[in-house]
Coordinates of C-alpha atoms and ligand atoms in Angstrom, one line a residue:
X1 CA 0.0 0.0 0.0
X2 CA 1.4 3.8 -1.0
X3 CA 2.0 5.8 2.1
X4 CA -1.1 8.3 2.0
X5 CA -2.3 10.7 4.6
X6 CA -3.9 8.8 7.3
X7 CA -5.6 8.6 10.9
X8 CA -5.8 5.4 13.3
X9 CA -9.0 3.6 12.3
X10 CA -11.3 4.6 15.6
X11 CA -13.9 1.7 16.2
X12 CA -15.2 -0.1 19.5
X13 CA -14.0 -3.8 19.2
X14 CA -15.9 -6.6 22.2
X15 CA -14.9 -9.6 24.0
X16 CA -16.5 -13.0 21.7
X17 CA -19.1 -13.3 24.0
X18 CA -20.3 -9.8 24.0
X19 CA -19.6 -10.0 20.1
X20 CA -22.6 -12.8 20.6
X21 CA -24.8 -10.8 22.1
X22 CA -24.9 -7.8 20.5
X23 CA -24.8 -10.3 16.9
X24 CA -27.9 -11.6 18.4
X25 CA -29.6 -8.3 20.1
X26 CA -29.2 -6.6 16.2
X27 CA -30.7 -9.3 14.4
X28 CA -33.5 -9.3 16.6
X29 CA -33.8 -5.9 16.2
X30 CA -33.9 -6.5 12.1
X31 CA -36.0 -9.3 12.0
X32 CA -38.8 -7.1 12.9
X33 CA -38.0 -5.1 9.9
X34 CA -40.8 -5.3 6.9
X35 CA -42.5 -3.3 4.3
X36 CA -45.8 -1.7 5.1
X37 CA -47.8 0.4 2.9
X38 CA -50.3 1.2 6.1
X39 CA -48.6 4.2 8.1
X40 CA -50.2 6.4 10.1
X41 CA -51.2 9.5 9.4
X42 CA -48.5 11.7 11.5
X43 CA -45.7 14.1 10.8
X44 CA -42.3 12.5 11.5
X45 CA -39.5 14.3 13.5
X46 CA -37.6 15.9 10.8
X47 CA -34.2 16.1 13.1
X48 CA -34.6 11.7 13.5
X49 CA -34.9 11.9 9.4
X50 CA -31.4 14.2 9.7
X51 CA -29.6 12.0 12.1
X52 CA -30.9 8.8 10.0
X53 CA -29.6 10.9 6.6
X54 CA -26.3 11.2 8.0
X55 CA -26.0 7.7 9.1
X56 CA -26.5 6.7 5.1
X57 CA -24.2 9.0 4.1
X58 CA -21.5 7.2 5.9
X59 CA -21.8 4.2 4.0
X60 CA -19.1 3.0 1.8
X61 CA -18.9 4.4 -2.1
X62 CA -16.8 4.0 -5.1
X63 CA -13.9 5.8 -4.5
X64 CA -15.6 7.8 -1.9
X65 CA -17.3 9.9 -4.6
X66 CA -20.4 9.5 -2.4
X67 CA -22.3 9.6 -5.4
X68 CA -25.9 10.1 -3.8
X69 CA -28.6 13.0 -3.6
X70 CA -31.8 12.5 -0.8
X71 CA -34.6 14.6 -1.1
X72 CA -37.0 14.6 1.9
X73 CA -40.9 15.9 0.9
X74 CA -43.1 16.4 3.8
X75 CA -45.3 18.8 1.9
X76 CA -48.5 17.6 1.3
X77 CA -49.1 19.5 -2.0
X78 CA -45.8 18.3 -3.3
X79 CA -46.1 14.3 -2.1
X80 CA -49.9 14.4 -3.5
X81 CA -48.2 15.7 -7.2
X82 CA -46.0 12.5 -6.4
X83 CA -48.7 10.5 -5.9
X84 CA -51.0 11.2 -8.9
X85 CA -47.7 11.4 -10.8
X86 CA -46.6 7.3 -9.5
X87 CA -50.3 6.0 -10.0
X88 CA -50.5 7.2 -13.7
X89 CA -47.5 5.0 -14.2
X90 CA -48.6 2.3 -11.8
X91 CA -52.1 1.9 -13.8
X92 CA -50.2 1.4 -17.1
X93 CA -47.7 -1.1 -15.0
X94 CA -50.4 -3.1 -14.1
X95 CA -53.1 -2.8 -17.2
X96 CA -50.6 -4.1 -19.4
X97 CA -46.7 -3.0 -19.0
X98 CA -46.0 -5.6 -16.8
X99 CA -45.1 -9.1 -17.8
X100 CA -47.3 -11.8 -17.0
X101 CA -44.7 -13.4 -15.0
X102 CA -43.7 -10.3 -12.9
X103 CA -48.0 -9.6 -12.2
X104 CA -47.9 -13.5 -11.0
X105 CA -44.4 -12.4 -8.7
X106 CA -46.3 -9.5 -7.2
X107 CA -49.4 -11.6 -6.7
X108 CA -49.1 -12.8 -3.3
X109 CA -48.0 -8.9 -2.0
X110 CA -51.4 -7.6 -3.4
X111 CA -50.0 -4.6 -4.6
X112 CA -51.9 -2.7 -7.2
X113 CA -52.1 1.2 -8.9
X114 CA -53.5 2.5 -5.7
X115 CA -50.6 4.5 -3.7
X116 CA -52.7 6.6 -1.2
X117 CA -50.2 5.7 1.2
X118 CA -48.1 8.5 0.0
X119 CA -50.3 11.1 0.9
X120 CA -50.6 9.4 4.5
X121 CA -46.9 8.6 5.5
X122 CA -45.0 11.4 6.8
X123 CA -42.5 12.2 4.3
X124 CA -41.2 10.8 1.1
X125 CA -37.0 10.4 1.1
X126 CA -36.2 10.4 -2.6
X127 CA -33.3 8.8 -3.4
X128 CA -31.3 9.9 -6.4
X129 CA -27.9 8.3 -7.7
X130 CA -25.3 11.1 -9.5
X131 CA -24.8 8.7 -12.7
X132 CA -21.5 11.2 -13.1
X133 CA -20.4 14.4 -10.7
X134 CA -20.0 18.2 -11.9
X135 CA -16.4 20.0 -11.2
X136 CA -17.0 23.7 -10.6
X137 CA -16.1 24.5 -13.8
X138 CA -19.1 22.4 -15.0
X139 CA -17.4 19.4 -16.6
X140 CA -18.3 16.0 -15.9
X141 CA -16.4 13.9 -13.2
X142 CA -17.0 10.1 -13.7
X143 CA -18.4 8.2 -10.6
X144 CA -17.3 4.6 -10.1
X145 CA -19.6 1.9 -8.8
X146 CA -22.6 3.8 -8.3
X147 CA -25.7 1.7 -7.8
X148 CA -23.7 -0.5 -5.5
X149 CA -23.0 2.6 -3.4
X150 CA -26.6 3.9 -3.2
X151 CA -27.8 0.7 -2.8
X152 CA -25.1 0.2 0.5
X153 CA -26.5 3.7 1.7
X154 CA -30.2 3.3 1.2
X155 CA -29.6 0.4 3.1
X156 CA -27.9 2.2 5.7
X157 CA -31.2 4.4 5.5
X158 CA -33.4 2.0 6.1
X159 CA -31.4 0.1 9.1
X160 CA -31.5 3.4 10.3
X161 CA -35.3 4.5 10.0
X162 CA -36.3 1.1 11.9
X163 CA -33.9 1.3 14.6
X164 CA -35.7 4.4 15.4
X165 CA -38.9 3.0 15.0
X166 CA -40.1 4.2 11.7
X167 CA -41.5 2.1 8.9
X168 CA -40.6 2.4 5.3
X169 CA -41.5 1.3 2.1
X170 CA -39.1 1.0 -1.2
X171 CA -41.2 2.1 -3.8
X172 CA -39.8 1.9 -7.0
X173 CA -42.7 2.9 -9.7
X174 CA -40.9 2.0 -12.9
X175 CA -40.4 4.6 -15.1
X176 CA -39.4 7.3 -12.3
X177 CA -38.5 9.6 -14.7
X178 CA -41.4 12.2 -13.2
X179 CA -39.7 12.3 -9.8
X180 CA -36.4 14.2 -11.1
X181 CA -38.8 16.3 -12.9
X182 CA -41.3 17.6 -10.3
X183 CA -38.4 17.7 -7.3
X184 CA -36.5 19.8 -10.3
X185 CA -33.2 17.5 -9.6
X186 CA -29.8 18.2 -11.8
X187 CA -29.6 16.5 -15.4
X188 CA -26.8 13.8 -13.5
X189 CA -29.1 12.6 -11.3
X190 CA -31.6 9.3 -11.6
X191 CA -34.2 8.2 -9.0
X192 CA -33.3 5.4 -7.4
X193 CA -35.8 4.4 -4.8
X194 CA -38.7 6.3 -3.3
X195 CA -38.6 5.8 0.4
X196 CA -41.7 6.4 1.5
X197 CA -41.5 6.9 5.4
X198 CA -43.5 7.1 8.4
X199 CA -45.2 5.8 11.8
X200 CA -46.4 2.9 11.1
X201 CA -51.1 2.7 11.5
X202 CA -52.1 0.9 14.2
X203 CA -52.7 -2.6 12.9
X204 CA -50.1 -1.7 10.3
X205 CA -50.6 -5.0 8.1
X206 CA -47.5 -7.5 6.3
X207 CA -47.9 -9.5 3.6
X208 CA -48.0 -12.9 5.1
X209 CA -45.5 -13.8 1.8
X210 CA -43.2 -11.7 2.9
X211 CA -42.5 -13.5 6.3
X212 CA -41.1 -16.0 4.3
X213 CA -37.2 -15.2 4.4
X214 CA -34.2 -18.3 3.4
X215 CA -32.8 -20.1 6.2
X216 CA -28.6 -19.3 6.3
X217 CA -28.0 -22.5 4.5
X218 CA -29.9 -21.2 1.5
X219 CA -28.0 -18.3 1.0
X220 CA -24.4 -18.6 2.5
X221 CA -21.5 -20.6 1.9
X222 CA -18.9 -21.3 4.3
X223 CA -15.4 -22.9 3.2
Ligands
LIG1 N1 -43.8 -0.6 -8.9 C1 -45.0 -1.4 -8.7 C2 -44.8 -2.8 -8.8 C3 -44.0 -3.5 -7.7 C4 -42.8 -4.1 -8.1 C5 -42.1 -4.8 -7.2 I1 -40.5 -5.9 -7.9 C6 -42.5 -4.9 -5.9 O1 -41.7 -5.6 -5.0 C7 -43.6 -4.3 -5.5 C8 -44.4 -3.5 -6.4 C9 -45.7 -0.9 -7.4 O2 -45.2 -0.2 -6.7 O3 -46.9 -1.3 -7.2

């Protein structure tokens, strides 16, 4: 490795059995962590949505180009154009754009063009990835690895939002061309998710389907 400017790596380490615990304490912590499109209609603390912002923008990124943009709507004027804007797209997903094999996919979630839940949840966080960046002087700066970087800090996000106590919803209406458009986002920036975010209604229902997760064994290796 090239000598570079550097500073000691400042993390907590733990003793195996505490390493246990706090394994198992976390996981317990995610495994209550599902998609609902029931929230409750409430306004979330903006300064939790912050704090939970700047815990994604510590993940990891392609040569730390951090190449991500949030945009948090709380507005109800601007997440009802959202709405209307994601169900025109959503009715022609469902009436005919989607494959019969994705529809039967989606069956047992029971989604459909119907996305009130945007007007109910208390705020949207729009998630745009900076396909390139822009130098001062207005020429392009190529970003490196940039899905996979969103993708580490929207999860982030999410961990986040749940460990304090929110519920979210990826909503990814496909095309999502209309959300750069009516948040008025920069030419280098794509939607990538639309979180939408809030307390979760009383009685807040899951899809039974999506209780079904793989054991370990289905989906890790060890050698
Ligand atoms: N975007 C549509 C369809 C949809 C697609 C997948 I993959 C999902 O996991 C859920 C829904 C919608 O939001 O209804």
């Amino acid at each position: 490795m090239k000598s570079i400017p550097s500073v000691s790596l400042k993390m907590q380490t733990f003793a195996e059995d505490e390493m246990r615990q706090r394994a198992q304490a976390f996981f317990d912590l995610m495994k209550q962590r599902h998609s609902t499109r029931d929230f409750a209609d409430k306004p979330v603390p903006l300064d939790v949505i912050m704090r939970c912002l700047e815990t994604a923008g510590r993940a990891p990124s392609g040569a730390n180009q951090q190449p991500w943009h949030f945009v948090v709507v709380t507005d109800p004027d601007i997440k009802h154009k959202i709405r209307l804007a994601a169900e025109e797209e959503e009715r022609a997903f469902y009436a005919g754009r989607a494959s019969e094999e994705w529809l039967e996919a989606l069956a047992p979630l029971g989604t459909d063009a119907d996305k009130s839940f945007i007007d109910r949840a208390g705020c949207l966080i729009v998630i745009f990835a900076q396909s390139y960046g822009l130098a001062e002087d207005g020429s392009r700066v190529k970003h490196y690895y940039v899905q996979e970087s969103v993708g580490i800090a929207t999860g982030f996000l999410i961990t986040a939002l749940h460990n304090a106590g929110l519920a979210c919803l990826t909503h990814t209406p496909s095309p999502m061309g209309f959300l750069a458009e009516i948040l008025q986002r920069p030419k280098n920036e794509r939607a990538y998710i639309n979180l939408v975010v809030g307390y979760p209604a009383e009685n807040a229902q899951v899809p039974k389907h999506a209780l079904d997760k793989k054991e370990i064994a289905e989906f890790a290796t060890i050698l």
